[in-house]
Amino acid sequence: MGRMHSPASSFSELSPSDAFVGRHIGPSESDQQELLDALGYKSLESLVSTVVPELIQLHGAMDIPDACTEDDALAYLRERASRNEVFRNFIGMGYYGTKIPAVILRNVLENPAWYTAYTPYQPEISQGRLEALINFQTMVSDLTGLDIANASLLDEATAAAEAMGLALRTRASEASNRFFAASDCHPQTLEVLKTRAAGLGVEIVIDTPQNALNYDVFGALLQYPATDGAIRDDRSLITELKLKKATVVVAADLLALTLITPPGELGADIAIGSTQRFGVPMGFGGPHAAYMSCKDALKRHIPGRLVGVSVDTHGRPVYRLTLQTREQHIRREKATSNICTAQVLLAVIASMYAVYHGPKGLVQIARRVHRLASALAEGAWALGLKVRHTHFFDTVTFETGSTTADILDRARVAKVNLRALGEDAISVSLDETSIPGDIDALWWILSGEATPFWAAERVNAVNDAFPEALRRESAYLTHPTFNCYHSETALLRYLRALADKDLALDRTMIPLGSCTMKLNATSEMIPVTWPELANIHPYAPKEQVQGYMEIIEELEEWLVACTGYDAVSLQPNSGAQGEYAGLQAIQAYHRAHGQAQRDVALIPSSAHGTNPATAGMLGMEVVVVKCDTQGNIDLDDFRAKLEHYGKRLAVFMITYPSTHGVFEEHIVDLCEWVHAQGGQVYLDGANMNALVGVAAPGKFGADVSHLNLHKTFCIPHGGGGPGVGPVAVKSHLAAFLPKRLGWDEDTHSTGAVSAAPFGSASILPISWMYIRMMGAEGLKKATQVAILNANYVAKKLNEFYPVLYSGQAGLVAHECILDIRPLKDISGISAEDIAKRLMDYGFHAPTMSFPVPGTLMIEPTESESKEELDRFIDAMIAIRQEIAQVESGVWPRNDNPLVNAPHTAEYLMRADWMHPYTREEAAYPIENLRHRKYWPPVGRVDNVYGDRNVFCSCPPLLTYSHTEK
């Protein structure tokens, strides 16, 4: 495929009003020079050449098209998207047409207040999205009939794999390592299960549900309804499996559960599935929020994030992420899972879909879909067609025999996608977007004859096609939240009220180190909802997705150019999945070369927690390498462990620049030493924002990296998800990239890691737009300015808070770590106190206590202006002056603006103000806050209370009455 070029040869030749690079990069050219002057450098080039080791610096431009305008990029992308063919989809397999209510489309999916927010690790400034997530958890728990649900997972297939891991961790006996999966589960689920089972040392048994009891298993997965539509009453089977000490997992369709008995009432221990059909477009595979719910006994083992209810310092009920001690950065290789994200934005959409429609509305949608499916089946019977199952919800399977090919030909002519089940059966799945006219068309497609009746006349007269014994009797979504916001006015105001509680990039800089919270440009977001991209089924025929393939192939080429690798897979739908795919490729490579004994992962003590967690999931032994006092890898310890584990060494995992915010000088040597021992180098791409255009991992010795498109390449964090974590590899690992179901041969050496062949494809155009508008020069400049901004902040704050680590000439990379521990020793003020006090100043906190406890890690990114950087610096200096007041004894250690932060407006209005500082000092510590004040909605959250009293669904209204302490 030929490369495309804009009329302008570089962004420098575009007019200032047209050049996107000037929109993306915060500091103007004159501001950049001021920042450089403050650091004592004449140019960006001289600064960066000092920061980045000379041996790894790139010379020459990346092979990426020249920059173009926003309008031109949208036109280019529109032209590619137009090559997709949007057929009527009746494929099913867990993906359905759906209608996203316009009020949710405009005010959530297209609203930067929701999509630019970060993971709610600071609950006081995240109450809006936390409430939306607890609505999600309540919705899932109610519909599945189980005690507790998490705040979403990545997709249905990986949720099934996580459930298998949960069953393995909690199994009654280690005698069995077998897990049963019903053969009528969705095929992509079975593929991912097989992939993940290999890493866990689990044997997957795939057979018909009727044969499940023939095996000794620690767990079992059943699909409800089955992939071919069948609804079975599996109560007796579930009972028998549990008598044999097996954990029972049911993959269930939430819309069907409004009509049929939920898994919890069938006796299941765990339920998993997708919430895609609750208002989230198919998008060629994602992103979509999967769910998991379970019995109360399993709540401390459930993977992913869990939102709970706690109290703040004033006794008010508040929300927070609970049980975080299960997470990777704390438990590392012993964590419950390697995933450190969720699908928050999509979970919010799904929860608001349920809030907007309410239980009655959801039942109406479900009944309509079911009646259409029943009408299709009854009409087909009348036409002499054979229907496979008597009982179904939305999917009808026909035994078509020798007529299969003719039926599929007629479907293509009618621009309709059906699903062939082998050579002699076809299934048809109806959904919310289906209409009676579709049924008329389907009768003709299936029979080849004009029908004597009309679907519109039959829909309201058909009988239910699910077993009467499975008719749902239990209530759900009874909380007032699901029964109060059914008018657009009511929901609009509810969404606004929630958004107003939170801090996102639309309000302020989010200086989180290692998280790269930079501009998610509007032009990048616009294509996400284009029908040509949003309404494509992930398993649509290849000839219908030529536009998507061009976008994907171009993006892959550009990522190769950015990284110096040779091949990329876009399938992983999170950074953790990308890590898994990368380590899986390394394992497969070693096995293919007769080196299966290589099972050791060397990982620095400073590494992201997902690194050891992922290695653990693949059965590797994690060996920790020490770091020296400067934050670099301890070379003596590294060499000693290389020598000791040489023949067992599988991989060395390193983040570069390091999590300490510096470019380690010996990176090339480290890679060469690992290769000399026969190992591979996995370079965590979380910090690529300091590399693009400046240095390329694939060129200085690394073998594989995952990238975070939701960091470096501008896909928004969405309040904690979605993400995309492509895996990039050198040529010798290319054959071991994840299998793409429906695209690759069954002989592919490594299995799928996500449900859809190309992962969260609908948000890939965001990164496509970013790269296309920036061009090679613009991408390099973004990296340079990211390094400039970080060093400016570090220099300005070093006098007040010592910068813990620095590299060449006392400079940092794209982030810096402030050491708060000396201040705590002399004043009692902790990093957490500073983080909470920053909320009163209108800022999100930096990353707290990672990678070093008692520190704050700051990454300003290239998108923040000098004005915003100075505003943040002023806030941090003012806070240091407040700490001085505590040091000197003017304010007591136990009663000052820092330990009492954040201050709510309600609290400041109390009549009995008894503190040694004034209300004005609490609310307006610096003058500019009078013009742009954010009011934290709650006081400091009690984390210990929340972990001791795990409550993870909508609290009853009674709890909303509270008494101030």
CSV table of N, CA, C and O in Angstrom, one decimal, residues 642-735:
chain,number,residue,atom,x,y,z
A,642,LEU,N,22.4,-12.8,36.1
A,642,LEU,CA,22.6,-13.3,34.8
A,642,LEU,C,23.4,-14.6,34.8
A,642,LEU,O,23.0,-15.6,34.1
A,643,GLU,N,24.5,-14.6,35.5
A,643,GLU,CA,25.4,-15.7,35.5
A,643,GLU,C,24.7,-16.9,36.2
A,643,GLU,O,24.8,-18.1,35.7
A,644,HIS,N,24.0,-16.6,37.3
A,644,HIS,CA,23.4,-17.7,38.0
A,644,HIS,C,22.2,-18.4,37.3
A,644,HIS,O,22.1,-19.6,37.3
A,645,TYR,N,21.4,-17.6,36.6
A,645,TYR,CA,20.2,-18.1,35.9
A,645,TYR,C,20.4,-18.3,34.4
A,645,TYR,O,19.4,-18.5,33.7
A,646,GLY,N,21.6,-18.1,33.9
A,646,GLY,CA,21.9,-18.1,32.5
A,646,GLY,C,21.1,-19.0,31.6
A,646,GLY,O,20.4,-18.6,30.7
A,647,LYS,N,21.2,-20.3,31.9
A,647,LYS,CA,20.5,-21.3,31.0
A,647,LYS,C,19.0,-21.3,31.2
A,647,LYS,O,18.2,-21.8,30.4
A,648,ARG,N,18.5,-20.7,32.3
A,648,ARG,CA,17.1,-20.6,32.6
A,648,ARG,C,16.5,-19.3,32.2
A,648,ARG,O,15.3,-19.1,32.3
A,649,LEU,N,17.3,-18.3,31.9
A,649,LEU,CA,16.9,-17.0,31.6
A,649,LEU,C,16.0,-16.9,30.4
A,649,LEU,O,16.4,-17.3,29.3
A,650,ALA,N,14.7,-16.5,30.6
A,650,ALA,CA,13.8,-16.3,29.5
A,650,ALA,C,13.8,-14.9,29.0
A,650,ALA,O,13.9,-14.6,27.8
A,651,VAL,N,13.7,-13.9,30.0
A,651,VAL,CA,13.5,-12.5,29.6
A,651,VAL,C,14.0,-11.6,30.7
A,651,VAL,O,14.0,-12.0,31.9
A,652,PHE,N,14.5,-10.5,30.3
A,652,PHE,CA,14.8,-9.4,31.2
A,652,PHE,C,13.8,-8.3,30.8
A,652,PHE,O,13.7,-7.9,29.7
A,653,MET,N,13.0,-7.9,31.8
A,653,MET,CA,12.0,-6.9,31.6
A,653,MET,C,12.5,-5.5,32.2
A,653,MET,O,12.9,-5.5,33.4
A,654,ILE,N,12.5,-4.5,31.4
A,654,ILE,CA,12.9,-3.2,31.9
A,654,ILE,C,12.0,-2.1,31.3
A,654,ILE,O,11.5,-2.2,30.2
A,655,THR,N,11.7,-1.1,32.1
A,655,THR,CA,11.0,0.1,31.6
A,655,THR,C,12.0,1.1,31.3
A,655,THR,O,13.0,1.4,32.1
A,656,TYR,N,11.9,1.8,30.1
A,656,TYR,CA,12.9,2.7,29.7
A,656,TYR,C,12.2,3.9,29.0
A,656,TYR,O,11.4,3.7,28.1
A,657,PRO,N,12.5,5.2,29.4
A,657,PRO,CA,13.3,5.5,30.6
A,657,PRO,C,12.7,4.8,31.8
A,657,PRO,O,11.6,4.4,31.8
A,658,SER,N,13.5,4.7,32.8
A,658,SER,CA,13.1,3.9,34.0
A,658,SER,C,11.9,4.5,34.7
A,658,SER,O,11.6,5.7,34.5
A,659,THR,N,11.3,3.7,35.6
A,659,THR,CA,10.2,4.3,36.4
A,659,THR,C,10.7,5.4,37.4
A,659,THR,O,9.9,6.1,37.9
A,660,HIS,N,12.0,5.5,37.5
A,660,HIS,CA,12.6,6.5,38.3
A,660,HIS,C,12.8,7.8,37.5
A,660,HIS,O,13.3,8.8,38.1
A,661,GLY,N,12.4,7.8,36.2
A,661,GLY,CA,12.4,9.0,35.5
A,661,GLY,C,13.7,9.4,34.9
A,661,GLY,O,14.0,10.6,34.7
A,662,VAL,N,14.6,8.4,34.6
A,662,VAL,CA,15.9,8.8,34.1
A,662,VAL,C,16.2,7.8,33.0
A,662,VAL,O,15.7,6.6,32.9
A,663,PHE,N,17.1,8.2,32.0
A,663,PHE,CA,17.6,7.3,31.0
A,663,PHE,C,18.9,6.6,31.6
A,663,PHE,O,19.9,7.3,31.8
A,664,GLU,N,18.8,5.4,31.7
A,664,GLU,CA,20.0,4.6,32.2
A,664,GLU,C,21.0,4.6,31.1
A,664,GLU,O,20.8,4.2,30.0
A,665,GLU,N,22.3,4.9,31.5
A,665,GLU,CA,23.4,5.0,30.5
A,665,GLU,C,23.7,3.6,30.0
A,665,GLU,O,24.3,3.5,28.9
A,666,HIS,N,23.5,2.6,30.7
A,666,HIS,CA,24.0,1.2,30.3
A,666,HIS,C,23.0,0.4,29.6
A,666,HIS,O,23.1,-0.8,29.6
A,667,ILE,N,21.9,1.0,29.0
A,667,ILE,CA,20.9,0.2,28.4
A,667,ILE,C,21.4,-0.7,27.3
A,667,ILE,O,20.9,-1.9,27.2
A,668,VAL,N,22.3,-0.2,26.5
A,668,VAL,CA,22.8,-1.1,25.4
A,668,VAL,C,23.6,-2.2,25.9
A,668,VAL,O,23.4,-3.4,25.5
A,669,ASP,N,24.4,-2.0,26.9
A,669,ASP,CA,25.1,-3.1,27.6
A,669,ASP,C,24.2,-4.1,28.2
A,669,ASP,O,24.4,-5.3,28.0
A,670,LEU,N,23.2,-3.7,28.9
A,670,LEU,CA,22.2,-4.6,29.5
A,670,LEU,C,21.6,-5.5,28.5
A,670,LEU,O,21.5,-6.7,28.7
A,671,CYS,N,21.2,-4.9,27.3
A,671,CYS,CA,20.6,-5.8,26.3
A,671,CYS,C,21.6,-6.8,25.7
A,671,CYS,O,21.3,-7.9,25.5
A,672,GLU,N,22.9,-6.3,25.5
A,672,GLU,CA,23.9,-7.2,25.0
A,672,GLU,C,24.2,-8.4,25.9
A,672,GLU,O,24.4,-9.5,25.5
A,673,TRP,N,24.3,-8.0,27.2
A,673,TRP,CA,24.5,-9.1,28.2
A,673,TRP,C,23.4,-10.1,28.3
A,673,TRP,O,23.7,-11.3,28.4
A,674,VAL,N,22.2,-9.7,28.2
A,674,VAL,CA,21.0,-10.6,28.2
A,674,VAL,C,21.1,-11.5,26.9
A,674,VAL,O,20.9,-12.7,27.0
A,675,HIS,N,21.3,-10.9,25.8
A,675,HIS,CA,21.4,-11.7,24.6
A,675,HIS,C,22.5,-12.7,24.6
A,675,HIS,O,22.4,-13.8,24.1
A,676,ALA,N,23.6,-12.4,25.2
A,676,ALA,CA,24.8,-13.3,25.3
A,676,ALA,C,24.4,-14.5,26.1
A,676,ALA,O,25.0,-15.6,25.9
A,677,GLN,N,23.5,-14.4,27.0
A,677,GLN,CA,23.0,-15.5,27.8
A,677,GLN,C,21.8,-16.3,27.2
A,677,GLN,O,21.3,-17.2,27.8
A,678,GLY,N,21.4,-15.8,26.0
A,678,GLY,CA,20.3,-16.5,25.3
A,678,GLY,C,19.0,-16.0,25.7
A,678,GLY,O,18.0,-16.6,25.3
A,679,GLY,N,18.9,-14.9,26.5
A,679,GLY,CA,17.6,-14.4,26.9
A,679,GLY,C,17.1,-13.3,25.9
A,679,GLY,O,17.8,-12.9,24.9
A,680,GLN,N,15.9,-12.9,26.1
A,680,GLN,CA,15.3,-11.8,25.3
A,680,GLN,C,15.1,-10.6,26.2
A,680,GLN,O,14.9,-10.7,27.5
A,681,VAL,N,15.0,-9.4,25.6
A,681,VAL,CA,14.8,-8.2,26.3
A,681,VAL,C,13.3,-7.7,26.1
A,681,VAL,O,13.0,-7.4,24.9
A,682,TYR,N,12.6,-7.6,27.1
A,682,TYR,CA,11.2,-7.0,27.0
A,682,TYR,C,11.3,-5.6,27.6
A,682,TYR,O,11.6,-5.4,28.8
A,683,LEU,N,11.1,-4.6,26.7
A,683,LEU,CA,11.2,-3.2,27.2
A,683,LEU,C,9.7,-2.7,27.3
A,683,LEU,O,9.0,-2.5,26.3
A,684,ASP,N,9.3,-2.4,28.5
A,684,ASP,CA,8.0,-1.9,28.8
A,684,ASP,C,7.9,-0.5,28.2
A,684,ASP,O,8.7,0.4,28.5
A,685,GLY,N,6.9,-0.4,27.3
A,685,GLY,CA,6.7,0.9,26.5
A,685,GLY,C,5.9,2.0,27.2
A,685,GLY,O,5.5,2.9,26.6
A,686,ALA,N,5.7,1.8,28.5
A,686,ALA,CA,4.9,2.8,29.2
A,686,ALA,C,5.4,4.2,29.1
A,686,ALA,O,4.7,5.2,29.2
A,687,ASN,N,6.8,4.3,29.0
A,687,ASN,CA,7.4,5.7,28.9
A,687,ASN,C,7.8,6.1,27.5
A,687,ASN,O,8.8,6.8,27.4
A,688,MET,N,7.2,5.6,26.5
A,688,MET,CA,7.5,5.9,25.1
A,688,MET,C,7.4,7.4,24.9
A,688,MET,O,7.9,7.9,23.9
A,689,ASN,N,6.6,8.1,25.7
A,689,ASN,CA,6.5,9.5,25.5
A,689,ASN,C,7.8,10.3,25.6
A,689,ASN,O,7.9,11.4,25.1
A,690,ALA,N,8.8,9.6,26.1
A,690,ALA,CA,10.1,10.2,26.2
A,690,ALA,C,11.1,9.7,25.1
A,690,ALA,O,12.3,10.1,25.1
A,691,LEU,N,10.5,8.9,24.2
A,691,LEU,CA,11.4,8.2,23.2
A,691,LEU,C,11.0,8.5,21.7
A,691,LEU,O,11.9,8.6,20.9
A,692,VAL,N,9.8,8.7,21.4
A,692,VAL,CA,9.3,8.8,20.0
A,692,VAL,C,10.1,9.9,19.3
A,692,VAL,O,10.1,11.0,19.7
A,693,GLY,N,10.7,9.5,18.2
A,693,GLY,CA,11.5,10.4,17.4
A,693,GLY,C,12.9,10.7,17.9
A,693,GLY,O,13.7,11.3,17.2
A,694,VAL,N,13.2,10.3,19.1
A,694,VAL,CA,14.5,10.6,19.8
A,694,VAL,C,15.3,9.3,19.9
A,694,VAL,O,16.5,9.3,19.6
A,695,ALA,N,14.7,8.2,20.3
A,695,ALA,CA,15.4,6.9,20.4
A,695,ALA,C,14.3,5.8,20.1
A,695,ALA,O,13.1,6.0,20.5
A,696,ALA,N,14.8,4.7,19.6
A,696,ALA,CA,13.9,3.6,19.2
A,696,ALA,C,14.3,2.3,19.9
A,696,ALA,O,15.4,1.8,19.6
A,697,PRO,N,13.5,1.7,20.8
A,697,PRO,CA,13.9,0.5,21.5
A,697,PRO,C,14.3,-0.6,20.6
A,697,PRO,O,15.3,-1.3,20.9
A,698,GLY,N,13.7,-0.8,19.4
A,698,GLY,CA,14.0,-1.9,18.5
A,698,GLY,C,15.4,-1.6,17.9
A,698,GLY,O,15.9,-2.6,17.3
A,699,LYS,N,15.9,-0.4,18.0
A,699,LYS,CA,17.2,-0.2,17.4
A,699,LYS,C,18.4,-0.2,18.4
A,699,LYS,O,19.5,-0.2,18.0
A,700,PHE,N,18.0,-0.1,19.7
A,700,PHE,CA,19.1,-0.1,20.6
A,700,PHE,C,19.2,-1.4,21.5
A,700,PHE,O,19.9,-1.5,22.5
A,701,GLY,N,18.5,-2.4,21.0
A,701,GLY,CA,18.7,-3.7,21.6
A,701,GLY,C,17.5,-4.5,22.2
A,701,GLY,O,17.7,-5.7,22.5
A,702,ALA,N,16.4,-3.9,22.3
A,702,ALA,CA,15.2,-4.6,22.8
A,702,ALA,C,14.6,-5.5,21.8
A,702,ALA,O,14.7,-5.2,20.6
A,703,ASP,N,13.9,-6.5,22.2
A,703,ASP,CA,13.3,-7.5,21.3
A,703,ASP,C,11.8,-7.3,21.2
A,703,ASP,O,11.2,-7.6,20.1
A,704,VAL,N,11.2,-6.8,22.2
A,704,VAL,CA,9.7,-6.7,22.2
A,704,VAL,C,9.3,-5.6,23.2
A,704,VAL,O,10.0,-5.4,24.2
A,705,SER,N,8.3,-4.9,22.9
A,705,SER,CA,7.7,-3.9,23.8
A,705,SER,C,6.2,-3.9,23.6
A,705,SER,O,5.7,-4.2,22.5
A,706,HIS,N,5.5,-3.6,24.7
A,706,HIS,CA,4.1,-3.2,24.5
A,706,HIS,C,4.1,-1.7,24.5
A,706,HIS,O,4.9,-1.0,25.1
A,707,LEU,N,3.1,-1.1,23.8
A,707,LEU,CA,2.9,0.4,23.8
A,707,LEU,C,1.6,0.7,24.5
A,707,LEU,O,0.7,-0.2,24.5
A,708,ASN,N,1.5,1.9,25.0
A,708,ASN,CA,0.2,2.3,25.6
A,708,ASN,C,-0.3,3.4,24.7
A,708,ASN,O,0.1,4.5,24.7
A,709,LEU,N,-1.3,3.0,23.8
A,709,LEU,CA,-1.9,4.0,22.9
A,709,LEU,C,-2.7,5.0,23.7
A,709,LEU,O,-2.9,6.1,23.3
A,710,HIS,N,-3.1,4.6,25.0
A,710,HIS,CA,-3.8,5.5,25.8
A,710,HIS,C,-2.9,6.4,26.6
A,710,HIS,O,-3.3,7.1,27.5
A,711,LYS,N,-1.6,6.4,26.3
A,711,LYS,CA,-0.7,7.3,26.9
A,711,LYS,C,0.0,8.1,25.8
A,711,LYS,O,-0.4,9.2,25.5
A,712,THR,N,1.0,7.5,25.2
A,712,THR,CA,1.9,8.1,24.3
A,712,THR,C,1.1,8.6,23.0
A,712,THR,O,1.3,9.6,22.5
A,713,PHE,N,0.1,7.8,22.6
A,713,PHE,CA,-0.5,8.0,21.3
A,713,PHE,C,-2.0,8.5,21.4
A,713,PHE,O,-2.8,8.3,20.5
A,714,CYS,N,-2.3,9.1,22.6
A,714,CYS,CA,-3.4,10.0,22.7
A,714,CYS,C,-4.8,9.4,22.8
A,714,CYS,O,-5.8,10.1,22.9
A,715,ILE,N,-5.0,8.1,22.9
A,715,ILE,CA,-6.3,7.6,23.2
A,715,ILE,C,-6.6,8.0,24.7
A,715,ILE,O,-5.7,7.8,25.5
A,716,PRO,N,-7.7,8.5,24.9
A,716,PRO,CA,-8.0,9.0,26.3
A,716,PRO,C,-8.1,7.9,27.3
A,716,PRO,O,-8.5,6.8,27.0
A,717,HIS,N,-7.8,8.2,28.6
A,717,HIS,CA,-7.9,7.2,29.6
A,717,HIS,C,-9.3,6.9,30.1
A,717,HIS,O,-9.5,5.8,30.7
A,718,GLY,N,-10.2,7.7,29.8
A,718,GLY,CA,-11.6,7.4,30.0
A,718,GLY,C,-12.0,7.1,31.4
A,718,GLY,O,-12.9,6.3,31.7
A,719,GLY,N,-11.3,7.7,32.4
A,719,GLY,CA,-11.6,7.4,33.8
A,719,GLY,C,-11.1,6.1,34.3
A,719,GLY,O,-11.4,5.6,35.4
A,720,GLY,N,-10.2,5.5,33.5
A,720,GLY,CA,-9.6,4.2,33.9
A,720,GLY,C,-9.7,3.2,32.8
A,720,GLY,O,-9.4,2.0,33.0
A,721,GLY,N,-10.1,3.6,31.6
A,721,GLY,CA,-10.2,2.7,30.5
A,721,GLY,C,-11.2,3.3,29.6
A,721,GLY,O,-12.1,4.0,30.0
A,722,PRO,N,-11.1,3.1,28.3
A,722,PRO,CA,-10.4,2.0,27.6
A,722,PRO,C,-8.9,2.3,27.4
A,722,PRO,O,-8.4,3.4,27.5
A,723,GLY,N,-8.2,1.2,27.0
A,723,GLY,CA,-6.8,1.3,26.6
A,723,GLY,C,-6.6,0.4,25.4
A,723,GLY,O,-7.4,-0.4,25.1
A,724,VAL,N,-5.4,0.6,24.8
A,724,VAL,CA,-5.0,-0.3,23.8
A,724,VAL,C,-3.5,-0.5,24.1
A,724,VAL,O,-2.7,0.4,24.3
A,725,GLY,N,-3.0,-1.8,24.1
A,725,GLY,CA,-1.6,-2.1,24.4
A,725,GLY,C,-1.0,-2.9,23.3
A,725,GLY,O,-0.6,-4.1,23.5
A,726,PRO,N,-0.8,-2.4,22.1
A,726,PRO,CA,-0.2,-3.1,21.0
A,726,PRO,C,1.2,-3.7,21.5
A,726,PRO,O,1.9,-3.1,22.3
A,727,VAL,N,1.5,-4.9,20.9
A,727,VAL,CA,2.8,-5.4,21.1
A,727,VAL,C,3.6,-5.4,19.8
A,727,VAL,O,3.2,-5.7,18.8
A,728,ALA,N,4.9,-4.8,20.0
A,728,ALA,CA,5.8,-4.6,18.8
A,728,ALA,C,7.0,-5.5,19.0
A,728,ALA,O,7.5,-5.6,20.2
A,729,VAL,N,7.4,-6.2,18.0
A,729,VAL,CA,8.5,-7.2,18.1
A,729,VAL,C,9.5,-7.0,17.0
A,729,VAL,O,9.2,-6.5,15.9
A,730,LYS,N,10.7,-7.5,17.2
A,730,LYS,CA,11.7,-7.7,16.2
A,730,LYS,C,11.3,-8.9,15.3
A,730,LYS,O,10.4,-9.7,15.7
A,731,SER,N,11.9,-9.0,14.1
A,731,SER,CA,11.4,-10.0,13.1
A,731,SER,C,11.4,-11.4,13.6
A,731,SER,O,10.6,-12.2,13.2
A,732,HIS,N,12.4,-11.8,14.5
A,732,HIS,CA,12.5,-13.2,14.9
A,732,HIS,C,11.3,-13.6,15.8
A,732,HIS,O,11.1,-14.8,16.0
A,733,LEU,N,10.6,-12.6,16.3
A,733,LEU,CA,9.4,-12.9,17.2
A,733,LEU,C,8.1,-12.7,16.4
A,733,LEU,O,7.0,-13.0,17.0
A,734,ALA,N,8.1,-12.2,15.2
A,734,ALA,CA,6.9,-11.8,14.5
A,734,ALA,C,6.0,-13.0,14.3
A,734,ALA,O,4.8,-12.9,14.3
A,735,ALA,N,6.6,-14.2,14.1
A,735,ALA,CA,5.7,-15.4,13.9
A,735,ALA,C,5.0,-15.8,15.1
A,735,ALA,O,4.1,-16.7,15.1
